[in-house]
mmCIF file of C-alpha atoms in Angstrom:
data_model
loop_
_atom_site.group_PDB
_atom_site.id
_atom_site.type_symbol
_atom_site.label_atom_id
_atom_site.label_comp_id
_atom_site.label_asym_id
_atom_site.label_seq_id
_atom_site.Cartn_x
_atom_site.Cartn_y
_atom_site.Cartn_z
ATOM 1 C CA GLN P 1 12.861 4.699 -12.974
ATOM 2 C CA VAL P 2 10.176 5.285 -10.347
ATOM 3 C CA GLN P 3 10.855 6.314 -6.771
ATOM 4 C CA LEU P 4 8.362 5.571 -4.014
ATOM 5 C CA VAL P 5 8.441 6.733 -0.389
ATOM 6 C CA GLU P 6 5.932 5.503 2.189
ATOM 7 C CA SER P 7 4.881 7.355 5.336
ATOM 8 C CA GLY P 8 2.236 7.170 8.036
ATOM 9 C CA GLY P 9 3.050 3.919 9.787
ATOM 10 C CA GLY P 10 3.046 3.553 13.542
ATOM 11 C CA LEU P 11 1.535 1.862 16.559
ATOM 12 C CA VAL P 12 -2.244 1.631 16.826
ATOM 13 C CA GLN P 13 -4.620 -0.255 19.109
ATOM 14 C CA PRO P 14 -6.869 -3.014 17.780
ATOM 15 C CA GLY P 15 -9.968 -1.499 16.219
ATOM 16 C CA GLY P 16 -8.132 1.694 15.404
ATOM 17 C CA SER P 17 -7.353 3.399 12.108
ATOM 18 C CA LEU P 18 -4.223 4.463 10.284
ATOM 19 C CA ASN P 19 -3.619 6.191 6.966
ATOM 20 C CA LEU P 20 -0.573 5.428 4.869
ATOM 21 C CA SER P 21 0.736 7.640 2.079
ATOM 22 C CA CYS P 22 3.172 6.976 -0.740
ATOM 23 C CA ALA P 23 4.842 9.767 -2.677
ATOM 24 C CA GLU P 24 5.670 8.935 -6.285
ATOM 25 C CA SER P 25 8.392 10.512 -8.418
ATOM 26 C CA GLY P 26 10.375 9.734 -11.551
ATOM 27 C CA SER P 27 8.836 8.173 -14.679
ATOM 28 C CA ILE P 28 5.288 8.335 -13.330
ATOM 29 C CA VAL P 29 3.650 8.601 -16.758
ATOM 30 C CA ASP P 30 4.803 5.043 -17.524
ATOM 31 C CA ILE P 31 2.969 3.488 -14.555
ATOM 32 C CA TYR P 32 -0.130 1.426 -15.295
ATOM 33 C CA VAL P 33 -0.628 -0.455 -12.004
ATOM 34 C CA TRP P 34 -0.226 0.789 -8.412
ATOM 35 C CA ALA P 35 -0.218 -1.483 -5.400
ATOM 36 C CA TRP P 36 0.193 -1.911 -1.663
ATOM 37 C CA SER P 37 1.708 -5.066 -0.206
ATOM 38 C CA ARG P 38 2.722 -6.082 3.310
ATOM 39 C CA GLN P 39 5.094 -8.476 5.002
ATOM 40 C CA PRO P 40 4.057 -9.712 8.457
ATOM 41 C CA PRO P 41 6.873 -10.721 10.816
ATOM 42 C CA GLY P 42 8.258 -14.119 9.871
ATOM 43 C CA LYS P 43 5.962 -14.456 6.857
ATOM 44 C CA GLU P 44 6.128 -13.874 3.125
ATOM 45 C CA ARG P 45 5.055 -10.640 1.493
ATOM 46 C CA GLU P 46 1.419 -10.529 0.374
ATOM 47 C CA LEU P 47 -0.479 -8.241 -1.937
ATOM 48 C CA VAL P 48 -2.987 -6.069 -0.092
ATOM 49 C CA ALA P 49 -4.575 -4.105 -2.928
ATOM 50 C CA HIS P 50 -3.900 -2.898 -6.427
ATOM 51 C CA ILE P 51 -5.416 -0.403 -8.822
ATOM 52 C CA ASN P 52 -4.923 -0.164 -12.562
ATOM 53 C CA VAL P 53 -4.817 2.842 -14.855
ATOM 54 C CA GLY P 54 -8.514 2.336 -15.649
ATOM 55 C CA GLY P 55 -9.370 2.814 -11.987
ATOM 56 C CA SER P 56 -10.333 -0.766 -11.173
ATOM 57 C CA THR P 57 -9.343 -1.663 -7.611
ATOM 58 C CA ASN P 58 -8.912 -5.109 -6.071
ATOM 59 C CA TYR P 59 -8.362 -6.063 -2.441
ATOM 60 C CA ALA P 60 -7.143 -9.134 -0.625
ATOM 61 C CA ASP P 61 -10.007 -10.926 1.115
ATOM 62 C CA SER P 62 -8.368 -10.293 4.487
ATOM 63 C CA VAL P 63 -8.715 -6.504 4.147
ATOM 64 C CA LYS P 64 -11.917 -6.118 2.102
ATOM 65 C CA GLY P 65 -14.321 -3.704 3.715
ATOM 66 C CA ARG P 66 -11.644 -2.368 6.073
ATOM 67 C CA PHE P 67 -8.957 -0.901 3.771
ATOM 68 C CA THR P 68 -9.402 1.677 0.991
ATOM 69 C CA PHE P 69 -6.818 2.304 -1.715
ATOM 70 C CA SER P 70 -6.893 5.652 -3.501
ATOM 71 C CA ARG P 71 -4.674 7.900 -5.593
ATOM 72 C CA ASP P 72 -4.415 11.643 -6.065
ATOM 73 C CA ASN P 73 -3.124 12.221 -9.589
ATOM 74 C CA ALA P 74 -2.486 15.902 -8.955
ATOM 75 C CA LYS P 75 -0.241 15.116 -5.998
ATOM 76 C CA ASN P 76 1.321 11.950 -7.444
ATOM 77 C CA THR P 77 0.475 10.235 -4.198
ATOM 78 C CA MET P 78 -1.280 7.001 -3.328
ATOM 79 C CA TYR P 79 -3.010 6.290 -0.034
ATOM 80 C CA LEU P 80 -4.092 3.303 2.002
ATOM 81 C CA GLN P 81 -6.778 4.038 4.570
ATOM 82 C CA MET P 82 -6.945 1.261 7.148
ATOM 83 C CA HIS P 83 -9.846 0.860 9.596
ATOM 84 C CA SER P 84 -10.858 -1.747 12.170
ATOM 85 C CA LEU P 85 -7.241 -2.822 12.420
ATOM 86 C CA LYS P 86 -6.420 -6.227 13.849
ATOM 87 C CA PRO P 87 -3.202 -7.591 15.391
ATOM 88 C CA GLU P 88 -2.787 -9.756 12.276
ATOM 89 C CA ASP P 89 -2.497 -6.567 10.210
ATOM 90 C CA THR P 90 0.880 -5.966 11.853
ATOM 91 C CA ALA P 91 3.449 -5.847 9.065
ATOM 92 C CA VAL P 92 5.805 -3.702 7.051
ATOM 93 C CA TYR P 93 3.694 -2.074 4.346
ATOM 94 C CA PHE P 94 5.149 -1.317 0.915
ATOM 95 C CA CYS P 95 3.766 0.736 -1.951
ATOM 96 C CA GLY P 96 4.524 -0.361 -5.478
ATOM 97 C CA ALA P 97 4.147 0.718 -9.075
ATOM 98 C CA SER P 98 4.523 -1.192 -12.313
ATOM 99 C CA THR P 99 5.527 -0.028 -15.757
ATOM 100 C CA ALA P 100 5.516 -2.256 -18.828
ATOM 101 C CA THR P 101 8.980 -3.545 -17.998
ATOM 102 C CA LYS P 102 9.496 -3.369 -14.231
ATOM 103 C CA THR P 103 7.832 -3.179 -10.825
ATOM 104 C CA PHE P 104 9.186 -0.745 -8.259
ATOM 105 C CA TRP P 105 8.686 -0.870 -4.480
ATOM 106 C CA GLY P 106 9.311 1.590 -1.690
ATOM 107 C CA ARG P 107 11.347 0.757 1.410
ATOM 108 C CA GLY P 108 8.289 0.199 3.559
ATOM 109 C CA THR P 109 6.699 1.587 6.709
ATOM 110 C CA GLN P 110 6.023 -0.385 9.878
ATOM 111 C CA VAL P 111 2.452 -0.810 11.104
ATOM 112 C CA THR P 112 1.993 -2.397 14.512
ATOM 113 C CA VAL P 113 -1.458 -3.207 15.873
ATOM 114 C CA SER P 114 -1.246 -3.952 19.576
ATOM 115 C CA SER P 115 -2.819 -3.028 22.873
#
């Protein structure tokens, strides 16, 4: 089992920045893919970014150049740095981690981009 807890969400004005964190615990050594996803109000969840154990990172086209996904192995924590935020980035953001047999997700943190 893997436990994930997000933090850092909040209200930010358009053009602003926000940094999300996700603390990992449990069977961390079994994880081979880490991810962030989001669910905008009234819409389906979408994958924002993912990184594999080799370090290769991929981003959704909608966030490329604005979001940066990173991990600190020593702290067992993943981060999502978000810049130039737009109202359409408003969503509940979830961190995730996959082992060979299962994908785990946190409970999410709300990000609201509004003036």
